[in-house]
Amino acid sequence: MPVDKKGFYVRPETTFRSTISSEPGAQFAPEKGRYHLYISYGCPWAHRTLLLRALKGLEGIITVDAVHWFLDERGWQFTDGYTDSLYDTKFIKELYYKANPDYVGRFTVPILWDKKTETIVNNESAEIVRILNTAFNDFLTPENSSRDFYPEPLRAEIDQVNQWVYETINNGVYKVGFSTSQEAYDQHIPPLFDALDKIEATLGKDDYLVGNTLTEADVRAWTSIIRFDPVYHTHFKCNIKSIEKDYPNILKWARRIYQLPGVAETVDMDFIKKGYYKSDVKNNPNGVVPAGNGPNLAQPIV
């Protein structure tokens, strides 16, 4: 993992940043069945896109393949029942080289792939979420097309929440977990729990993070929160508090979203745990996977 000289984790930027548009002459136009998502059920960034696909009812519009949970120096791979239905590749990196033979960079998921031109449209999860939110509305039922997770009146507030949630929680757990010095760990652990306290306070008043309605701010936070107790609390040493024991409002919110139609099917906790505990041999050299799955998200909300 990339760290600086003081042991601080630094996340690299993504590189494919195109969009899907109905504008005349657009390189990537919205079409049913044209686009494909490559994801990992273990990756919270990829999970965002799978979650938005479910919330928008895009299952019949955009196809999906998932990589295997194991990640090593060769990158994400297709093996042991996890296959690339388009090209039967063995590694995600083959898709990057198919899109650009001279590609230099990381081989990450998610990937939004164009089957027609056989290239990557976008590999930035935040941008893919917004593409899925609106680009395919013409193919959806009125109910699904009307669901807007980035509504105009709330965009400024959503952007603001996204920024601090990203810095302190989404990426914050990685800053803590991948710290290679005590200085780095000690610097990043307080902002993480300050942010969780802030979310807890917000959800004590409202059902959702912005405008008391489900938005992409919830989508982006939720995929990190459901991994917190089973993974980050132990594996990344984020153990000052837990969601189940210390954040009742966050837990209720997590269950509320999990119990929406189609959402539970995007969560594979066994895959998630194996992906972290067996792949990250630096933090867990023996590959032992803890038994606990965190709080029961299917439990009725009270």
PDB file of C-alpha atoms in Angstrom:
ATOM      1  CA  MET A   1       0.000   0.000   0.000  1.00  0.00           C
ATOM      2  CA  PRO A   2       1.339   3.491  -0.823  1.00  0.00           C
ATOM      3  CA  VAL A   3       2.679   5.294   2.242  1.00  0.00           C
ATOM      4  CA  ASP A   4       4.915   8.313   2.555  1.00  0.00           C
ATOM      5  CA  LYS A   5       8.222   8.505   4.405  1.00  0.00           C
ATOM      6  CA  LYS A   6       6.473   9.156   7.718  1.00  0.00           C
ATOM      7  CA  GLY A   7       4.210   6.127   7.385  1.00  0.00           C
ATOM      8  CA  PHE A   8       1.085   8.010   6.260  1.00  0.00           C
ATOM      9  CA  TYR A   9      -1.174   6.203   3.779  1.00  0.00           C
ATOM     10  CA  VAL A  10      -1.708   8.091   0.492  1.00  0.00           C
ATOM     11  CA  ARG A  11      -4.488   6.980  -1.891  1.00  0.00           C
ATOM     12  CA  PRO A  12      -3.611   7.332  -5.617  1.00  0.00           C
ATOM     13  CA  GLU A  13      -6.013   8.945  -8.098  1.00  0.00           C
ATOM     14  CA  THR A  14      -8.057   6.992 -10.647  1.00  0.00           C
ATOM     15  CA  THR A  15      -7.455   7.605 -14.370  1.00  0.00           C
ATOM     16  CA  PHE A  16     -10.485   6.732 -16.554  1.00  0.00           C
ATOM     17  CA  ARG A  17     -12.939   9.592 -16.062  1.00  0.00           C
ATOM     18  CA  SER A  18     -15.422   9.616 -18.971  1.00  0.00           C
ATOM     19  CA  THR A  19     -19.191   9.727 -18.560  1.00  0.00           C
ATOM     20  CA  ILE A  20     -22.347   8.451 -20.262  1.00  0.00           C
ATOM     21  CA  SER A  21     -24.407  11.160 -21.906  1.00  0.00           C
ATOM     22  CA  SER A  22     -27.390  11.627 -24.196  1.00  0.00           C
ATOM     23  CA  GLU A  23     -25.785  14.700 -25.732  1.00  0.00           C
ATOM     24  CA  PRO A  24     -25.340  14.528 -29.532  1.00  0.00           C
ATOM     25  CA  GLY A  25     -21.933  13.163 -30.445  1.00  0.00           C
ATOM     26  CA  ALA A  26     -21.257  11.724 -26.989  1.00  0.00           C
ATOM     27  CA  GLN A  27     -18.689   8.936 -27.032  1.00  0.00           C
ATOM     28  CA  PHE A  28     -20.706   6.867 -24.587  1.00  0.00           C
ATOM     29  CA  ALA A  29     -24.473   7.057 -25.055  1.00  0.00           C
ATOM     30  CA  PRO A  30     -26.997   5.400 -22.725  1.00  0.00           C
ATOM     31  CA  GLU A  31     -28.150   2.060 -24.129  1.00  0.00           C
ATOM     32  CA  LYS A  32     -29.771  -0.922 -22.476  1.00  0.00           C
ATOM     33  CA  GLY A  33     -27.324  -3.815 -22.155  1.00  0.00           C
ATOM     34  CA  ARG A  34     -24.328  -1.882 -23.501  1.00  0.00           C
ATOM     35  CA  TYR A  35     -22.513  -1.380 -20.199  1.00  0.00           C
ATOM     36  CA  HIS A  36     -21.034  -3.736 -17.652  1.00  0.00           C
ATOM     37  CA  LEU A  37     -19.787  -3.350 -14.094  1.00  0.00           C
ATOM     38  CA  TYR A  38     -16.753  -5.154 -12.738  1.00  0.00           C
ATOM     39  CA  ILE A  39     -16.812  -5.138  -8.951  1.00  0.00           C
ATOM     40  CA  SER A  40     -15.521  -6.822  -5.834  1.00  0.00           C
ATOM     41  CA  TYR A  41     -18.049  -7.587  -3.120  1.00  0.00           C
ATOM     42  CA  GLY A  42     -15.292  -6.882  -0.625  1.00  0.00           C
ATOM     43  CA  CYS A  43     -14.375  -3.401  -1.829  1.00  0.00           C
ATOM     44  CA  PRO A  44     -16.428  -0.557  -0.287  1.00  0.00           C
ATOM     45  CA  TRP A  45     -15.750   1.683  -3.301  1.00  0.00           C
ATOM     46  CA  ALA A  46     -17.053  -0.932  -5.758  1.00  0.00           C
ATOM     47  CA  HIS A  47     -19.927  -1.717  -3.403  1.00  0.00           C
ATOM     48  CA  ARG A  48     -21.196   1.863  -3.840  1.00  0.00           C
ATOM     49  CA  THR A  49     -21.822   1.238  -7.529  1.00  0.00           C
ATOM     50  CA  LEU A  50     -23.517  -2.109  -6.949  1.00  0.00           C
ATOM     51  CA  LEU A  51     -25.708  -0.498  -4.300  1.00  0.00           C
ATOM     52  CA  LEU A  52     -26.741   2.359  -6.602  1.00  0.00           C
ATOM     53  CA  ARG A  53     -27.515  -0.166  -9.351  1.00  0.00           C
ATOM     54  CA  ALA A  54     -29.883  -1.918  -6.949  1.00  0.00           C
ATOM     55  CA  LEU A  55     -31.504   1.256  -5.618  1.00  0.00           C
ATOM     56  CA  LYS A  56     -32.178   2.519  -9.151  1.00  0.00           C
ATOM     57  CA  GLY A  57     -33.463  -0.819 -10.428  1.00  0.00           C
ATOM     58  CA  LEU A  58     -30.753  -1.092 -13.080  1.00  0.00           C
ATOM     59  CA  GLU A  59     -30.290  -4.853 -12.848  1.00  0.00           C
ATOM     60  CA  GLY A  60     -31.848  -5.348 -16.285  1.00  0.00           C
ATOM     61  CA  ILE A  61     -29.864  -2.495 -17.832  1.00  0.00           C
ATOM     62  CA  ILE A  62     -26.306  -3.045 -16.605  1.00  0.00           C
ATOM     63  CA  THR A  63     -24.703  -6.463 -16.237  1.00  0.00           C
ATOM     64  CA  VAL A  64     -22.177  -7.307 -13.505  1.00  0.00           C
ATOM     65  CA  ASP A  65     -19.208  -9.565 -12.863  1.00  0.00           C
ATOM     66  CA  ALA A  66     -17.426  -9.915  -9.538  1.00  0.00           C
ATOM     67  CA  VAL A  67     -13.785 -10.788  -8.997  1.00  0.00           C
ATOM     68  CA  HIS A  68     -12.629 -13.343  -6.439  1.00  0.00           C
ATOM     69  CA  TRP A  69     -12.097 -12.100  -2.907  1.00  0.00           C
ATOM     70  CA  PHE A  70      -8.339 -12.756  -2.893  1.00  0.00           C
ATOM     71  CA  LEU A  71      -6.079  -9.847  -3.807  1.00  0.00           C
ATOM     72  CA  ASP A  72      -2.321 -10.200  -4.142  1.00  0.00           C
ATOM     73  CA  GLU A  73       0.518  -8.512  -6.020  1.00  0.00           C
ATOM     74  CA  ARG A  74      -1.014  -9.659  -9.315  1.00  0.00           C
ATOM     75  CA  GLY A  75      -4.190  -7.716  -8.592  1.00  0.00           C
ATOM     76  CA  TRP A  76      -7.856  -8.728  -8.632  1.00  0.00           C
ATOM     77  CA  GLN A  77      -8.446 -12.084 -10.291  1.00  0.00           C
ATOM     78  CA  PHE A  78     -11.195 -14.267 -11.730  1.00  0.00           C
ATOM     79  CA  THR A  79     -11.008 -17.759 -10.293  1.00  0.00           C
ATOM     80  CA  ASP A  80     -12.871 -20.401  -8.287  1.00  0.00           C
ATOM     81  CA  GLY A  81     -16.309 -19.644  -9.722  1.00  0.00           C
ATOM     82  CA  TYR A  82     -15.822 -15.897 -10.179  1.00  0.00           C
ATOM     83  CA  THR A  83     -15.556 -15.350 -13.934  1.00  0.00           C
ATOM     84  CA  ASP A  84     -15.329 -12.620 -16.528  1.00  0.00           C
ATOM     85  CA  SER A  85     -18.435 -13.320 -18.605  1.00  0.00           C
ATOM     86  CA  LEU A  86     -17.333 -10.992 -21.413  1.00  0.00           C
ATOM     87  CA  TYR A  87     -13.746 -12.040 -22.179  1.00  0.00           C
ATOM     88  CA  ASP A  88     -12.885 -14.881 -19.788  1.00  0.00           C
ATOM     89  CA  THR A  89      -9.880 -12.939 -18.548  1.00  0.00           C
ATOM     90  CA  LYS A  90      -7.990 -14.163 -15.495  1.00  0.00           C
ATOM     91  CA  PHE A  91      -7.042 -10.797 -14.012  1.00  0.00           C
ATOM     92  CA  ILE A  92      -8.614  -7.327 -13.910  1.00  0.00           C
ATOM     93  CA  LYS A  93      -5.357  -5.892 -15.255  1.00  0.00           C
ATOM     94  CA  GLU A  94      -6.061  -7.584 -18.600  1.00  0.00           C
ATOM     95  CA  LEU A  95      -9.087  -5.314 -19.004  1.00  0.00           C
ATOM     96  CA  TYR A  96      -6.983  -2.241 -18.326  1.00  0.00           C
ATOM     97  CA  TYR A  97      -4.522  -3.286 -21.016  1.00  0.00           C
ATOM     98  CA  LYS A  98      -7.380  -4.097 -23.382  1.00  0.00           C
ATOM     99  CA  ALA A  99      -8.641  -0.542 -22.897  1.00  0.00           C
ATOM    100  CA  ASN A 100      -5.159   0.939 -23.163  1.00  0.00           C
ATOM    101  CA  PRO A 101      -2.129  -1.243 -23.992  1.00  0.00           C
ATOM    102  CA  ASP A 102       0.161   1.504 -22.655  1.00  0.00           C
ATOM    103  CA  TYR A 103      -1.708   1.875 -19.365  1.00  0.00           C
ATOM    104  CA  VAL A 104       0.408   2.676 -16.319  1.00  0.00           C
ATOM    105  CA  GLY A 105      -1.305   2.722 -12.938  1.00  0.00           C
ATOM    106  CA  ARG A 106      -3.280   0.641 -10.475  1.00  0.00           C
ATOM    107  CA  PHE A 107      -5.711  -2.094 -11.540  1.00  0.00           C
ATOM    108  CA  THR A 108      -8.725  -1.201  -9.428  1.00  0.00           C
ATOM    109  CA  VAL A 109     -12.431  -1.910  -9.222  1.00  0.00           C
ATOM    110  CA  PRO A 110     -15.072  -0.762  -9.871  1.00  0.00           C
ATOM    111  CA  ILE A 111     -14.851  -0.575 -13.640  1.00  0.00           C
ATOM    112  CA  LEU A 112     -17.702   0.678 -15.788  1.00  0.00           C
ATOM    113  CA  TRP A 113     -17.059  -1.054 -19.107  1.00  0.00           C
ATOM    114  CA  ASP A 114     -18.462  -0.342 -22.577  1.00  0.00           C
ATOM    115  CA  LYS A 115     -19.156  -3.589 -24.428  1.00  0.00           C
ATOM    116  CA  LYS A 116     -19.610  -1.809 -27.771  1.00  0.00           C
ATOM    117  CA  THR A 117     -16.220  -0.073 -27.958  1.00  0.00           C
ATOM    118  CA  GLU A 118     -14.556  -2.532 -25.570  1.00  0.00           C
ATOM    119  CA  THR A 119     -13.037   0.004 -23.267  1.00  0.00           C
ATOM    120  CA  ILE A 120     -13.278   1.466 -19.775  1.00  0.00           C
ATOM    121  CA  VAL A 121     -15.711   4.344 -19.416  1.00  0.00           C
ATOM    122  CA  ASN A 122     -14.853   5.158 -15.827  1.00  0.00           C
ATOM    123  CA  ASN A 123     -13.088   3.615 -12.837  1.00  0.00           C
ATOM    124  CA  GLU A 124     -13.879   6.276 -10.224  1.00  0.00           C
ATOM    125  CA  SER A 125     -16.643   5.010  -7.930  1.00  0.00           C
ATOM    126  CA  ALA A 126     -17.950   8.462  -6.996  1.00  0.00           C
ATOM    127  CA  GLU A 127     -18.441   9.330 -10.661  1.00  0.00           C
ATOM    128  CA  ILE A 128     -19.942   5.956 -11.566  1.00  0.00           C
ATOM    129  CA  VAL A 129     -22.532   6.446  -8.815  1.00  0.00           C
ATOM    130  CA  ARG A 130     -23.616   9.726 -10.400  1.00  0.00           C
ATOM    131  CA  ILE A 131     -23.666   8.190 -13.876  1.00  0.00           C
ATOM    132  CA  LEU A 132     -25.963   5.424 -12.674  1.00  0.00           C
ATOM    133  CA  ASN A 133     -28.177   7.933 -10.884  1.00  0.00           C
ATOM    134  CA  THR A 134     -29.400   9.638 -14.071  1.00  0.00           C
ATOM    135  CA  ALA A 135     -27.928   8.272 -17.313  1.00  0.00           C
ATOM    136  CA  PHE A 136     -30.393   5.413 -17.776  1.00  0.00           C
ATOM    137  CA  ASN A 137     -33.618   7.023 -16.552  1.00  0.00           C
ATOM    138  CA  ASP A 138     -35.248   6.710 -19.988  1.00  0.00           C
ATOM    139  CA  PHE A 139     -35.118   2.908 -19.687  1.00  0.00           C
ATOM    140  CA  LEU A 140     -36.556   2.698 -16.170  1.00  0.00           C
ATOM    141  CA  THR A 141     -40.034   2.572 -14.701  1.00  0.00           C
ATOM    142  CA  PRO A 142     -41.427   5.954 -13.621  1.00  0.00           C
ATOM    143  CA  GLU A 143     -40.862   4.992  -9.980  1.00  0.00           C
ATOM    144  CA  ASN A 144     -37.206   4.124 -10.480  1.00  0.00           C
ATOM    145  CA  SER A 145     -36.419   6.966 -12.852  1.00  0.00           C
ATOM    146  CA  SER A 146     -37.843   9.468 -10.347  1.00  0.00           C
ATOM    147  CA  ARG A 147     -35.438   8.319  -7.641  1.00  0.00           C
ATOM    148  CA  ASP A 148     -32.742  10.961  -7.514  1.00  0.00           C
ATOM    149  CA  PHE A 149     -29.873  10.374  -5.106  1.00  0.00           C
ATOM    150  CA  TYR A 150     -28.218  13.685  -5.989  1.00  0.00           C
ATOM    151  CA  PRO A 151     -31.145  16.151  -6.093  1.00  0.00           C
ATOM    152  CA  GLU A 152     -30.354  19.697  -7.158  1.00  0.00           C
ATOM    153  CA  PRO A 153     -31.554  21.451  -3.966  1.00  0.00           C
ATOM    154  CA  LEU A 154     -29.339  19.242  -1.775  1.00  0.00           C
ATOM    155  CA  ARG A 155     -26.198  19.028  -3.910  1.00  0.00           C
ATOM    156  CA  ALA A 156     -24.119  21.567  -2.022  1.00  0.00           C
ATOM    157  CA  GLU A 157     -24.834  19.876   1.301  1.00  0.00           C
ATOM    158  CA  ILE A 158     -24.298  16.393  -0.151  1.00  0.00           C
ATOM    159  CA  ASP A 159     -20.924  17.478  -1.550  1.00  0.00           C
ATOM    160  CA  GLN A 160     -19.943  18.890   1.811  1.00  0.00           C
ATOM    161  CA  VAL A 161     -20.916  15.728   3.697  1.00  0.00           C
ATOM    162  CA  ASN A 162     -19.229  13.534   1.096  1.00  0.00           C
ATOM    163  CA  GLN A 163     -15.976  15.431   1.541  1.00  0.00           C
ATOM    164  CA  TRP A 164     -15.598  15.051   5.283  1.00  0.00           C
ATOM    165  CA  VAL A 165     -16.982  11.512   5.299  1.00  0.00           C
ATOM    166  CA  TYR A 166     -14.447  10.553   2.652  1.00  0.00           C
ATOM    167  CA  GLU A 167     -11.512  12.128   4.475  1.00  0.00           C
ATOM    168  CA  THR A 168     -12.360  10.812   7.935  1.00  0.00           C
ATOM    169  CA  ILE A 169     -14.333   7.577   7.421  1.00  0.00           C
ATOM    170  CA  ASN A 170     -14.218   6.114   3.872  1.00  0.00           C
ATOM    171  CA  ASN A 171     -10.509   6.792   3.488  1.00  0.00           C
ATOM    172  CA  GLY A 172     -10.020   7.468   7.182  1.00  0.00           C
ATOM    173  CA  VAL A 173     -10.176   3.800   8.160  1.00  0.00           C
ATOM    174  CA  TYR A 174      -7.462   3.083   5.598  1.00  0.00           C
ATOM    175  CA  LYS A 175      -5.326   5.935   6.892  1.00  0.00           C
ATOM    176  CA  VAL A 176      -5.555   4.323  10.320  1.00  0.00           C
ATOM    177  CA  GLY A 177      -5.255   0.702   9.201  1.00  0.00           C
ATOM    178  CA  PHE A 178      -2.368   1.201   6.798  1.00  0.00           C
ATOM    179  CA  SER A 179      -0.365   3.482   9.081  1.00  0.00           C
ATOM    180  CA  THR A 180       3.176   2.200   9.404  1.00  0.00           C
ATOM    181  CA  SER A 181       4.145   4.534  12.231  1.00  0.00           C
ATOM    182  CA  GLN A 182       2.622   5.362  15.611  1.00  0.00           C
ATOM    183  CA  GLU A 183       2.635   9.030  14.610  1.00  0.00           C
ATOM    184  CA  ALA A 184       0.442   8.372  11.587  1.00  0.00           C
ATOM    185  CA  TYR A 185      -1.950   6.143  13.551  1.00  0.00           C
ATOM    186  CA  ASP A 186      -2.268   8.616  16.424  1.00  0.00           C
ATOM    187  CA  GLN A 187      -2.983  11.454  14.016  1.00  0.00           C
ATOM    188  CA  HIS A 188      -5.740   9.693  12.072  1.00  0.00           C
ATOM    189  CA  ILE A 189      -7.662   7.793  14.757  1.00  0.00           C
ATOM    190  CA  PRO A 190      -9.322  10.810  16.498  1.00  0.00           C
ATOM    191  CA  PRO A 191     -10.871  12.341  13.336  1.00  0.00           C
ATOM    192  CA  LEU A 192     -12.407   8.968  12.479  1.00  0.00           C
ATOM    193  CA  PHE A 193     -14.345   8.720  15.718  1.00  0.00           C
ATOM    194  CA  ASP A 194     -15.155  12.427  15.752  1.00  0.00           C
ATOM    195  CA  ALA A 195     -16.802  11.880  12.364  1.00  0.00           C
ATOM    196  CA  LEU A 196     -18.729   8.839  13.589  1.00  0.00           C
ATOM    197  CA  ASP A 197     -19.920  10.884  16.578  1.00  0.00           C
ATOM    198  CA  LYS A 198     -21.063  13.590  14.162  1.00  0.00           C
ATOM    199  CA  ILE A 199     -23.026  11.103  12.066  1.00  0.00           C
ATOM    200  CA  GLU A 200     -24.543   9.611  15.200  1.00  0.00           C
ATOM    201  CA  ALA A 201     -25.793  13.050  16.226  1.00  0.00           C
ATOM    202  CA  THR A 202     -27.270  13.736  12.782  1.00  0.00           C
ATOM    203  CA  LEU A 203     -29.068  10.398  12.705  1.00  0.00           C
ATOM    204  CA  GLY A 204     -30.462  11.086  16.159  1.00  0.00           C
ATOM    205  CA  LYS A 205     -32.575  13.788  14.507  1.00  0.00           C
ATOM    206  CA  ASP A 206     -33.070  12.513  10.956  1.00  0.00           C
ATOM    207  CA  ASP A 207     -33.404   9.167   9.202  1.00  0.00           C
ATOM    208  CA  TYR A 208     -30.723  10.041   6.639  1.00  0.00           C
ATOM    209  CA  LEU A 209     -27.607  12.187   6.427  1.00  0.00           C
ATOM    210  CA  VAL A 210     -28.841  15.012   4.170  1.00  0.00           C
ATOM    211  CA  GLY A 211     -32.329  16.487   3.885  1.00  0.00           C
ATOM    212  CA  ASN A 212     -33.855  13.556   5.789  1.00  0.00           C
ATOM    213  CA  THR A 213     -33.993  11.634   2.493  1.00  0.00           C
ATOM    214  CA  LEU A 214     -31.858   8.856   1.056  1.00  0.00           C
ATOM    215  CA  THR A 215     -29.052  10.362  -1.048  1.00  0.00           C
ATOM    216  CA  GLU A 216     -25.631   9.412  -2.371  1.00  0.00           C
ATOM    217  CA  ALA A 217     -24.201  10.723   0.904  1.00  0.00           C
ATOM    218  CA  ASP A 218     -25.835   7.744   2.613  1.00  0.00           C
ATOM    219  CA  VAL A 219     -24.706   5.361  -0.134  1.00  0.00           C
ATOM    220  CA  ARG A 220     -21.095   6.452   0.195  1.00  0.00           C
ATOM    221  CA  ALA A 221     -21.052   6.285   3.994  1.00  0.00           C
ATOM    222  CA  TRP A 222     -23.045   3.070   4.322  1.00  0.00           C
ATOM    223  CA  THR A 223     -20.612   0.777   2.518  1.00  0.00           C
ATOM    224  CA  SER A 224     -17.908   1.762   5.004  1.00  0.00           C
ATOM    225  CA  ILE A 225     -20.160   1.560   8.053  1.00  0.00           C
ATOM    226  CA  ILE A 226     -21.307  -2.016   7.453  1.00  0.00           C
ATOM    227  CA  ARG A 227     -17.652  -3.087   7.276  1.00  0.00           C
ATOM    228  CA  PHE A 228     -16.699  -1.261  10.443  1.00  0.00           C
ATOM    229  CA  ASP A 229     -17.377  -3.825  13.177  1.00  0.00           C
ATOM    230  CA  PRO A 230     -16.477  -7.024  11.277  1.00  0.00           C
ATOM    231  CA  VAL A 231     -13.324  -5.595   9.661  1.00  0.00           C
ATOM    232  CA  TYR A 232     -12.089  -2.111  10.532  1.00  0.00           C
ATOM    233  CA  HIS A 233     -12.595  -2.363  14.302  1.00  0.00           C
ATOM    234  CA  THR A 234     -10.215  -5.328  14.528  1.00  0.00           C
ATOM    235  CA  HIS A 235      -8.163  -5.520  11.341  1.00  0.00           C
ATOM    236  CA  PHE A 236      -7.480  -1.770  11.065  1.00  0.00           C
ATOM    237  CA  LYS A 237      -7.239  -1.175  14.833  1.00  0.00           C
ATOM    238  CA  CYS A 238     -10.213   1.226  14.810  1.00  0.00           C
ATOM    239  CA  ASN A 239     -11.258  -0.077  18.203  1.00  0.00           C
ATOM    240  CA  ILE A 240     -12.177   2.906  20.369  1.00  0.00           C
ATOM    241  CA  LYS A 241     -15.880   2.227  19.778  1.00  0.00           C
ATOM    242  CA  SER A 242     -18.043  -0.133  17.722  1.00  0.00           C
ATOM    243  CA  ILE A 243     -21.186   0.512  15.707  1.00  0.00           C
ATOM    244  CA  GLU A 244     -23.191  -2.198  17.459  1.00  0.00           C
ATOM    245  CA  LYS A 245     -22.325  -1.183  21.024  1.00  0.00           C
ATOM    246  CA  ASP A 246     -21.783   2.581  20.832  1.00  0.00           C
ATOM    247  CA  TYR A 247     -23.715   4.057  17.909  1.00  0.00           C
ATOM    248  CA  PRO A 248     -27.421   3.111  18.127  1.00  0.00           C
ATOM    249  CA  ASN A 249     -28.578   5.721  15.612  1.00  0.00           C
ATOM    250  CA  ILE A 250     -25.995   4.677  13.032  1.00  0.00           C
ATOM    251  CA  LEU A 251     -26.986   1.040  13.548  1.00  0.00           C
ATOM    252  CA  LYS A 252     -30.668   1.834  13.015  1.00  0.00           C
ATOM    253  CA  TRP A 253     -29.780   3.760   9.829  1.00  0.00           C
ATOM    254  CA  ALA A 254     -27.593   0.906   8.581  1.00  0.00           C
ATOM    255  CA  ARG A 255     -30.470  -1.522   9.071  1.00  0.00           C
ATOM    256  CA  ARG A 256     -32.934   0.853   7.437  1.00  0.00           C
ATOM    257  CA  ILE A 257     -30.868   0.911   4.228  1.00  0.00           C
ATOM    258  CA  TYR A 258     -29.994  -2.796   4.324  1.00  0.00           C
ATOM    259  CA  GLN A 259     -33.674  -3.674   4.454  1.00  0.00           C
ATOM    260  CA  LEU A 260     -34.570  -1.685   1.322  1.00  0.00           C
ATOM    261  CA  PRO A 261     -35.458  -3.869  -1.708  1.00  0.00           C
ATOM    262  CA  GLY A 262     -32.395  -5.340  -3.413  1.00  0.00           C
ATOM    263  CA  VAL A 263     -29.825  -4.004  -0.958  1.00  0.00           C
ATOM    264  CA  ALA A 264     -29.194  -7.155   1.095  1.00  0.00           C
ATOM    265  CA  GLU A 265     -28.251  -8.970  -2.116  1.00  0.00           C
ATOM    266  CA  THR A 266     -25.313  -6.582  -2.576  1.00  0.00           C
ATOM    267  CA  VAL A 267     -23.747  -7.651   0.741  1.00  0.00           C
ATOM    268  CA  ASP A 268     -21.603 -10.770   1.091  1.00  0.00           C
ATOM    269  CA  MET A 269     -20.028 -10.563   4.528  1.00  0.00           C
ATOM    270  CA  ASP A 270     -18.089 -13.811   4.175  1.00  0.00           C
ATOM    271  CA  PHE A 271     -16.498 -12.430   0.998  1.00  0.00           C
ATOM    272  CA  ILE A 272     -15.825  -9.082   2.690  1.00  0.00           C
ATOM    273  CA  LYS A 273     -14.047 -10.660   5.649  1.00  0.00           C
ATOM    274  CA  LYS A 274     -11.959 -13.026   3.540  1.00  0.00           C
ATOM    275  CA  GLY A 275     -10.999 -10.176   1.244  1.00  0.00           C
ATOM    276  CA  TYR A 276      -9.473  -8.186   4.073  1.00  0.00           C
ATOM    277  CA  TYR A 277      -8.201 -10.818   6.494  1.00  0.00           C
ATOM    278  CA  LYS A 278      -6.753 -13.236   3.934  1.00  0.00           C
ATOM    279  CA  SER A 279      -5.471 -10.736   1.361  1.00  0.00           C
ATOM    280  CA  ASP A 280      -3.871  -8.191   3.689  1.00  0.00           C
ATOM    281  CA  VAL A 281      -1.079 -10.436   4.931  1.00  0.00           C
ATOM    282  CA  LYS A 282       0.912  -7.463   6.200  1.00  0.00           C
ATOM    283  CA  ASN A 283      -1.694  -6.743   8.873  1.00  0.00           C
ATOM    284  CA  ASN A 284      -2.804 -10.367   9.269  1.00  0.00           C
ATOM    285  CA  PRO A 285       0.076 -12.660   8.241  1.00  0.00           C
ATOM    286  CA  ASN A 286      -1.617 -15.904   9.282  1.00  0.00           C
ATOM    287  CA  GLY A 287      -4.808 -15.173   7.362  1.00  0.00           C
ATOM    288  CA  VAL A 288      -7.102 -16.102  10.243  1.00  0.00           C
ATOM    289  CA  VAL A 289     -10.640 -14.771   9.680  1.00  0.00           C
ATOM    290  CA  PRO A 290     -12.615 -13.734  12.794  1.00  0.00           C
ATOM    291  CA  ALA A 291     -15.965 -15.425  13.347  1.00  0.00           C
ATOM    292  CA  GLY A 292     -18.113 -12.345  13.968  1.00  0.00           C
ATOM    293  CA  ASN A 293     -20.044 -10.665  11.153  1.00  0.00           C
ATOM    294  CA  GLY A 294     -20.903  -7.515  13.044  1.00  0.00           C
ATOM    295  CA  PRO A 295     -24.473  -6.527  13.903  1.00  0.00           C
ATOM    296  CA  ASN A 296     -27.400  -8.346  12.329  1.00  0.00           C
ATOM    297  CA  LEU A 297     -28.566  -5.845   9.721  1.00  0.00           C
ATOM    298  CA  ALA A 298     -31.697  -7.831   8.961  1.00  0.00           C
ATOM    299  CA  GLN A 299     -32.968  -7.409  12.515  1.00  0.00           C
ATOM    300  CA  PRO A 300     -36.207  -5.379  12.652  1.00  0.00           C
ATOM    301  CA  ILE A 301     -35.763  -1.658  13.232  1.00  0.00           C
ATOM    302  CA  VAL A 302     -37.205  -0.560  16.572  1.00  0.00           C
TER     303      VAL A 302
END
